Coordinates of C-alpha atoms and ligand atoms in Angstrom, one line a residue:
X1 CA 101.1 113.6 101.7
X2 CA 102.5 113.7 105.1
X3 CA 106.0 112.4 104.6
X4 CA 106.3 111.3 108.2
X5 CA 103.3 109.1 108.3
X6 CA 104.3 107.8 104.9
X7 CA 107.7 106.9 106.3
X8 CA 106.0 105.2 109.3
X9 CA 103.8 103.2 107.0
X10 CA 106.7 102.4 104.8
X11 CA 108.6 100.9 107.8
X12 CA 105.5 99.1 109.0
X13 CA 105.1 97.5 105.6
X14 CA 108.7 96.4 105.5
X15 CA 109.7 93.7 107.8
X16 CA 113.2 93.1 106.6
X17 CA 116.0 94.5 104.5
X18 CA 118.1 91.8 103.0
X19 CA 121.1 91.5 100.8
X20 CA 120.3 90.0 97.5
X21 CA 122.8 88.0 95.4
X22 CA 123.5 89.1 91.9
X23 CA 121.5 86.2 90.7
X24 CA 118.3 87.8 91.9
X25 CA 118.3 90.5 89.3
X26 CA 118.9 87.9 86.6
X27 CA 116.0 85.7 87.8
X28 CA 113.8 88.8 88.0
X29 CA 114.5 89.6 84.3
X30 CA 113.7 86.3 82.9
X31 CA 111.0 85.5 85.4
X32 CA 110.7 83.0 88.2
X33 CA 111.8 79.5 87.6
X34 CA 109.4 76.8 88.3
X35 CA 112.6 75.1 88.9
X36 CA 111.8 75.2 92.6
X37 CA 110.6 71.7 92.1
X38 CA 109.4 70.0 95.2
X39 CA 111.8 71.7 97.4
X40 CA 110.0 74.8 98.7
X41 CA 113.0 76.4 100.2
X42 CA 115.3 75.5 97.3
X43 CA 118.7 77.0 97.0
X44 CA 118.8 80.5 95.5
X45 CA 119.6 80.5 91.8
X46 CA 123.3 80.2 91.1
X47 CA 125.2 83.0 89.4
X48 CA 125.5 82.7 85.7
X49 CA 122.9 80.0 85.4
X50 CA 120.0 80.5 83.1
X51 CA 116.6 80.5 84.6
X52 CA 113.4 79.8 82.8
X53 CA 110.3 81.1 84.4
X54 CA 106.9 79.4 83.8
X55 CA 104.3 81.9 84.3
X56 CA 100.7 82.5 83.2
X57 CA 98.8 85.8 83.5
X58 CA 95.3 86.9 82.7
X59 CA 94.3 90.5 83.2
X60 CA 91.0 91.9 84.3
X61 CA 89.3 94.3 81.8
X62 CA 88.5 96.9 84.5
X63 CA 86.8 99.1 82.0
X64 CA 84.3 96.5 80.8
X65 CA 82.2 95.8 83.9
X66 CA 80.2 97.8 86.4
X67 CA 79.8 97.9 90.2
X68 CA 82.4 96.5 92.5
X69 CA 82.3 92.7 92.0
X70 CA 84.6 91.4 89.2
X71 CA 82.6 88.8 87.3
X72 CA 84.4 85.5 88.3
X73 CA 85.3 84.7 84.7
X74 CA 87.1 88.0 84.4
X75 CA 89.2 87.7 87.7
X76 CA 92.9 88.3 87.0
X77 CA 95.2 85.3 87.3
X78 CA 98.9 85.0 88.2
X79 CA 100.2 81.5 88.2
X80 CA 103.8 80.6 88.8
X81 CA 103.7 77.4 86.8
X82 CA 102.8 76.4 83.3
X83 CA 99.6 74.6 84.2
X84 CA 97.0 74.4 86.8
X85 CA 97.2 71.6 89.3
X86 CA 94.5 69.0 88.9
X87 CA 93.2 68.6 92.4
X88 CA 90.5 66.2 93.4
X89 CA 88.4 68.0 96.0
X90 CA 87.4 64.8 97.8
X91 CA 91.1 63.9 98.3
X92 CA 92.5 67.3 99.1
X93 CA 93.6 68.1 102.6
X94 CA 94.9 71.1 104.5
X95 CA 97.5 70.2 107.2
X96 CA 98.4 72.5 110.1
X97 CA 101.6 71.6 111.9
X98 CA 104.8 72.9 113.4
X99 CA 104.6 75.0 116.6
X100 CA 101.1 73.8 117.6
X101 CA 99.7 71.7 120.4
X102 CA 97.6 69.5 118.0
X103 CA 98.8 69.0 114.4
X104 CA 95.6 68.8 112.3
X105 CA 94.4 67.7 108.9
X106 CA 91.2 69.0 107.3
X107 CA 89.4 67.7 104.3
X108 CA 87.5 70.3 102.2
X109 CA 84.2 68.8 103.6
X110 CA 85.6 69.3 107.1
X111 CA 86.3 73.0 106.3
X112 CA 82.8 73.5 104.9
X113 CA 81.3 72.3 108.2
X114 CA 83.1 74.9 110.3
X115 CA 81.9 78.5 111.0
X116 CA 82.2 80.6 107.8
X117 CA 82.4 84.2 106.7
X118 CA 81.6 85.8 103.3
X119 CA 83.5 89.0 102.7
X120 CA 84.2 91.3 99.7
X121 CA 87.9 91.9 99.2
X122 CA 90.2 92.9 96.4
X123 CA 93.3 91.0 95.4
X124 CA 96.1 92.8 93.7
X125 CA 99.4 91.4 92.4
X126 CA 102.5 93.2 93.7
X127 CA 103.5 93.8 90.1
X128 CA 100.2 95.6 89.1
X129 CA 100.6 99.0 87.5
X130 CA 104.3 98.4 87.1
X131 CA 106.3 101.1 85.2
X132 CA 107.4 98.5 82.6
X133 CA 103.9 98.1 81.3
X134 CA 103.8 101.8 80.3
X135 CA 107.2 101.5 78.6
X136 CA 107.8 102.8 75.2
X137 CA 108.2 99.9 72.8
X138 CA 106.6 97.6 75.4
X139 CA 104.3 95.2 73.7
X140 CA 101.5 96.3 76.0
X141 CA 101.9 100.1 75.4
X142 CA 98.8 101.6 73.9
X143 CA 96.6 98.8 75.1
X144 CA 93.8 99.5 77.4
X145 CA 93.8 99.9 81.2
X146 CA 93.3 96.1 81.4
X147 CA 97.1 95.6 80.8
X148 CA 98.2 98.5 83.0
X149 CA 96.1 98.0 86.1
X150 CA 94.2 94.8 85.4
X151 CA 96.1 92.6 87.9
X152 CA 93.5 93.5 90.6
X153 CA 90.0 92.1 91.0
X154 CA 87.4 92.0 93.7
X155 CA 85.2 89.2 94.8
X156 CA 82.9 88.0 97.6
X157 CA 84.9 85.2 99.1
X158 CA 83.5 82.6 101.5
X159 CA 85.5 80.5 103.9
X160 CA 86.7 79.6 107.4
X161 CA 88.5 82.2 109.5
X162 CA 92.1 81.4 110.2
X163 CA 91.4 82.3 113.8
X164 CA 89.1 79.3 114.0
X165 CA 91.6 76.9 112.5
X166 CA 94.6 78.2 114.5
X167 CA 92.6 78.0 117.7
X168 CA 91.7 74.4 117.0
X169 CA 95.4 73.6 116.4
X170 CA 96.6 75.6 119.5
X171 CA 99.4 77.8 118.3
X172 CA 102.3 77.9 120.7
X173 CA 103.5 81.3 121.9
X174 CA 106.7 81.0 119.8
X175 CA 104.6 80.4 116.6
X176 CA 104.7 84.0 115.4
X177 CA 104.9 83.2 111.6
X178 CA 103.2 80.8 109.2
X179 CA 104.6 79.3 106.0
X180 CA 101.7 78.6 103.7
X181 CA 102.2 76.2 100.8
X182 CA 100.2 75.6 97.7
X183 CA 99.6 72.3 95.9
X184 CA 100.8 73.4 92.5
X185 CA 103.8 72.2 90.6
X186 CA 106.2 74.8 92.1
X187 CA 104.7 74.3 95.6
X188 CA 104.2 78.1 95.7
X189 CA 104.9 79.2 99.3
X190 CA 104.6 82.4 101.2
X191 CA 105.2 83.5 104.8
X192 CA 102.6 85.4 106.9
X193 CA 102.7 86.8 110.4
X194 CA 100.4 84.8 112.7
X195 CA 98.9 88.1 114.0
X196 CA 97.7 89.1 110.6
X197 CA 96.3 85.5 110.0
X198 CA 94.3 85.8 113.2
X199 CA 93.2 89.4 112.6
X200 CA 91.2 88.9 109.3
X201 CA 92.5 86.1 107.1
X202 CA 90.5 83.1 106.0
X203 CA 90.7 79.9 104.0
X204 CA 88.2 80.4 101.1
X205 CA 86.3 77.8 99.1
X206 CA 83.7 80.1 97.6
X207 CA 84.0 82.9 95.1
X208 CA 80.9 85.0 94.3
X209 CA 78.6 82.2 95.5
X210 CA 80.3 79.5 93.4
X211 CA 83.2 77.2 94.3
X212 CA 86.6 78.9 93.6
X213 CA 87.5 78.8 90.0
X214 CA 90.5 76.6 89.3
X215 CA 92.4 79.8 88.3
X216 CA 91.8 81.2 91.7
X217 CA 92.9 78.2 93.7
X218 CA 90.2 75.5 93.6
X219 CA 89.4 73.9 96.0
X220 CA 90.8 76.2 98.7
X221 CA 93.0 79.3 98.9
X222 CA 94.1 81.7 101.6
X223 CA 92.7 85.2 101.5
X224 CA 94.9 87.9 103.1
X225 CA 92.8 91.0 103.0
X226 CA 94.5 94.2 101.9
X227 CA 98.0 92.8 101.5
X228 CA 99.6 92.2 98.2
X229 CA 98.2 89.0 96.6
X230 CA 101.3 86.7 96.8
X231 CA 100.3 86.3 100.4
X232 CA 97.0 84.7 99.3
X233 CA 98.3 81.2 98.6
X234 CA 96.1 79.2 96.2
X235 CA 95.6 75.5 96.3
X236 CA 96.4 75.7 100.0
X237 CA 97.6 72.4 101.4
X238 CA 99.9 73.1 104.3
X239 CA 100.3 75.7 107.0
X240 CA 103.5 75.3 109.0
X241 CA 103.6 77.4 112.2
X242 CA 107.2 78.7 112.7
X243 CA 109.1 81.2 114.9
X244 CA 110.5 83.4 112.1
X245 CA 109.9 84.4 108.5
X246 CA 111.2 81.6 106.2
X247 CA 111.6 83.8 103.0
X248 CA 110.5 81.1 100.6
X249 CA 111.9 81.3 97.1
X250 CA 109.3 83.5 95.5
X251 CA 109.3 86.1 98.3
X252 CA 113.1 86.4 98.8
X253 CA 114.3 85.9 95.2
X254 CA 111.6 86.4 92.6
X255 CA 109.5 89.1 94.3
X256 CA 112.3 91.2 95.8
X257 CA 113.8 94.0 93.9
X258 CA 117.4 95.1 94.4
X259 CA 117.5 98.8 95.2
X260 CA 120.6 100.8 94.2
X261 CA 119.7 103.5 96.8
X262 CA 119.9 100.8 99.5
X263 CA 123.3 99.5 98.4
X264 CA 121.6 96.8 96.3
X265 CA 119.7 95.4 99.2
X266 CA 116.1 94.6 98.6
X267 CA 112.9 94.9 100.6
X268 CA 111.7 91.4 101.1
X269 CA 108.3 92.3 102.3
X270 CA 105.6 94.8 101.2
X271 CA 102.5 94.2 103.1
X272 CA 99.3 96.3 102.8
X273 CA 98.7 98.3 99.7
X274 CA 98.2 102.0 100.3
X275 CA 95.2 103.9 98.9
X276 CA 94.8 103.5 95.2
X277 CA 92.3 104.4 92.5
X278 CA 92.0 104.5 88.7
X279 CA 89.5 106.0 86.3
X280 CA 88.3 103.0 84.3
X281 CA 86.1 104.9 81.9
X282 CA 87.1 107.0 80.0
X283 CA 90.6 105.6 79.8
X284 CA 93.5 105.0 77.3
X285 CA 92.4 103.8 73.9
X286 CA 88.8 105.0 74.2
X287 CA 87.2 107.8 72.1
X288 CA 85.7 110.9 73.8
X289 CA 82.5 112.5 72.5
X290 CA 81.6 116.1 73.3
X291 CA 78.9 116.8 75.9
X292 CA 78.0 114.9 79.0
X293 CA 80.3 112.0 80.0
X294 CA 80.2 110.2 83.3
X295 CA 83.6 109.5 84.6
X296 CA 83.8 106.3 86.7
X297 CA 86.4 104.1 88.3
X298 CA 87.5 102.0 91.2
X299 CA 89.3 102.9 94.4
X300 CA 90.7 100.6 97.1
X301 CA 93.1 100.4 100.0
X302 CA 94.8 97.8 102.1
X303 CA 94.4 100.3 105.0
X304 CA 90.6 99.8 105.3
X305 CA 87.6 101.6 103.7
X306 CA 87.9 104.3 101.1
X307 CA 86.5 107.5 102.5
X308 CA 87.0 110.0 99.7
X309 CA 87.8 110.1 96.0
X310 CA 88.7 113.3 94.2
X311 CA 88.9 113.9 90.4
X312 CA 90.7 116.5 88.4
X313 CA 89.9 117.1 84.7
X314 CA 92.6 119.7 84.2
X315 CA 95.4 118.0 86.1
X316 CA 95.3 120.8 88.8
X317 CA 91.9 121.4 90.4
X318 CA 90.4 118.6 92.5
X319 CA 86.7 118.0 93.1
X320 CA 85.0 115.3 95.0
X321 CA 83.5 112.3 93.2
X322 CA 80.4 110.4 94.4
X323 CA 81.1 107.1 96.2
X324 CA 78.7 104.3 95.5
X325 CA 77.4 102.2 98.4
X326 CA 78.1 99.8 99.8
X327 CA 81.7 100.5 100.7
X328 CA 83.5 97.4 102.1
X329 CA 86.8 97.4 103.9
X330 CA 89.9 96.4 101.8
X331 CA 87.6 96.2 98.7
X332 CA 87.1 97.9 95.4
X333 CA 84.9 100.9 95.8
X334 CA 83.0 102.4 92.8
X335 CA 83.1 106.2 92.2
X336 CA 81.4 108.4 89.6
X337 CA 81.7 112.0 88.5
X338 CA 79.6 114.1 86.2
X339 CA 81.5 115.8 83.4
X340 CA 80.9 117.8 80.2
X341 CA 83.7 117.5 77.6
X342 CA 83.9 120.7 75.6
X343 CA 86.5 119.5 73.1
X344 CA 89.5 121.0 74.9
X345 CA 92.6 119.0 76.0
X346 CA 92.0 117.5 79.4
X347 CA 93.9 115.6 82.0
X348 CA 91.8 113.1 84.0
X349 CA 93.2 111.9 87.3
X350 CA 91.6 110.3 90.4
X351 CA 93.1 110.1 93.9
X352 CA 91.6 108.3 96.9
X353 CA 91.9 108.7 100.7
X354 CA 91.3 105.8 103.1
X355 CA 90.0 105.6 106.6
X356 CA 93.5 106.0 108.1
X357 CA 93.6 109.4 106.4
X358 CA 96.3 108.5 103.9
X359 CA 96.1 110.0 100.5
X360 CA 97.0 108.2 97.2
X361 CA 100.5 109.5 96.2
X362 CA 101.6 111.1 93.0
X363 CA 104.4 109.6 90.8
X364 CA 106.8 112.2 92.3
X365 CA 106.0 111.2 95.8
X366 CA 106.3 107.5 95.0
X367 CA 109.6 108.2 93.3
X368 CA 111.1 109.2 96.7
X369 CA 109.5 106.2 98.3
X370 CA 111.1 103.9 95.8
X371 CA 114.4 105.7 95.6
X372 CA 114.1 106.1 91.9
X373 CA 114.5 109.4 90.1
X374 CA 111.9 110.8 87.7
X375 CA 114.5 110.6 84.9
X376 CA 114.9 106.9 85.5
X377 CA 111.1 106.4 85.4
X378 CA 111.0 108.2 82.1
X379 CA 113.9 106.3 80.6
X380 CA 113.3 103.7 78.0
X381 CA 114.5 100.9 80.2
X382 CA 112.1 101.4 83.0
X383 CA 113.4 100.4 86.5
X384 CA 111.7 97.3 87.9
X385 CA 109.4 98.3 90.5
X386 CA 106.6 96.7 92.5
X387 CA 103.9 97.6 95.0
X388 CA 102.9 100.9 93.4
X389 CA 99.8 103.0 94.1
X390 CA 100.5 106.2 92.3
X391 CA 97.9 108.4 90.6
X392 CA 97.2 107.5 86.9
X393 CA 96.7 110.4 84.5
X394 CA 94.8 109.9 81.3
X395 CA 95.2 112.7 78.6
X396 CA 92.2 113.6 76.5
X397 CA 93.5 115.0 73.2
X398 CA 91.6 117.5 71.1
X399 CA 90.6 114.9 68.5
X400 CA 88.9 112.9 71.3
X401 CA 91.6 110.2 71.6
X402 CA 92.8 109.3 75.0
X403 CA 96.4 108.4 75.9
X404 CA 98.3 107.2 78.9
X405 CA 100.1 110.2 80.4
X406 CA 101.8 108.4 83.3
X407 CA 105.4 108.9 82.2
X408 CA 104.7 111.6 79.6
Ligands
MTE501 N1 99.7 78.3 94.9 C1 99.9 79.5 94.3 N2 99.4 80.6 95.0 C2 99.6 81.8 94.5 C3 100.3 82.0 93.3 C4 100.8 80.8 92.6 O1 101.4 80.9 91.5 N3 100.5 79.6 93.1 N4 100.6 83.3 92.8 C5 100.5 84.4 93.8 C6 100.5 85.7 93.2 S1 102.0 86.3 92.7 C7 99.3 86.4 93.0 S2 99.4 88.0 92.3 C8 98.0 85.8 93.4 C9 97.1 85.9 92.2 O2 95.8 85.3 92.5 P1 94.8 85.0 91.3 O3 95.5 84.2 90.3 O4 93.6 84.3 92.0 O5 94.4 86.3 90.7 O6 98.1 84.5 93.8 C10 99.2 84.2 94.6 N5 99.1 82.9 95.1
MO502 MO1 101.7 88.4 91.9

């Protein structure tokens, strides 16, 4: 990988460096408190206090479906509260206010009357593929790919472009940032640069032809293509146009990771995901049979379309995989590769390249990017890390069993 362009991208993806109070690490360990209550920009957790984090997660079984659209019922789910909000669609509104000429309020029916788009995009949690999940003694260790990489899914979303809504409201020149707020118990909120909103974001009410599932934000959610999923606020109810990033609780405290190599400062923002891919079949926990075996998996990138996927079966030599059409931008892309398994040990890895020319990094390259040493990755107490797109190796053993060789 070109380290210069990597560095550039890194800087682009990172809007701010910020000092983080000792409490952040604490909160991170025990998870986010839903204790945000109704105050979106609640005070940061106090040192020494105990935080309880209400959190629900469902993982997508990536190895159990075909093509590029995740069946809606299998879409992953990350909810920062202990229950789903019960929203009556007929009474729900989306308000746009702040630095605008005309503050507006839309009912869901109003939104459905406006010009719409249907687009295929992936969503991926910033915590997907986290090192902790591979950890020895981790309750998820040895479980299938679902629990390692299953916090990403891909759907056809239908909704109204943000460019339409923001034009209606008339954003003032100073309105360079948005604070988007959800209607769930914690009033989950996230900042977004106005420029990105206008470029390709939309307020979705449809998921694969149906209304959004309640897990995905019924009746409406924001879709921020290619960027880590916390930007895509569910149960969207308010867009406040502001002149600077607000760093709502989840982004500044819960989703930031203190970095020893940065003097315990944290990167508050990680925007687009770089090129990523994973072999979904065969993968950890499955049994290999001798003879012909199709290797298949998914590749995606926040940088645009996937242009190339390569596979190695010996951990060294790379050959090109077939890419299945259609290829959508910022969407899961299906690849396949013909293979004969002769009964020998094998190391199966995929790596993708996107239309910007960026190549999916190895663990060693990511290690530099995260400022974490290989020894730390391999230690029992894995460092907390987010926004990872390293290559995933699966080891095929002589007896046909397959294991996760990520930190082996
Ligand atoms: N209102 C609201 N929006 C939210 C969240 C939330 O808890 N509440 N979680 C965020 C996070 S961290 C992720 S990874 C994605 C998950 O989207 P999904 O549950 O539809 O898969 O939603 C984001 N938007
Ligand atoms: Mo997330």
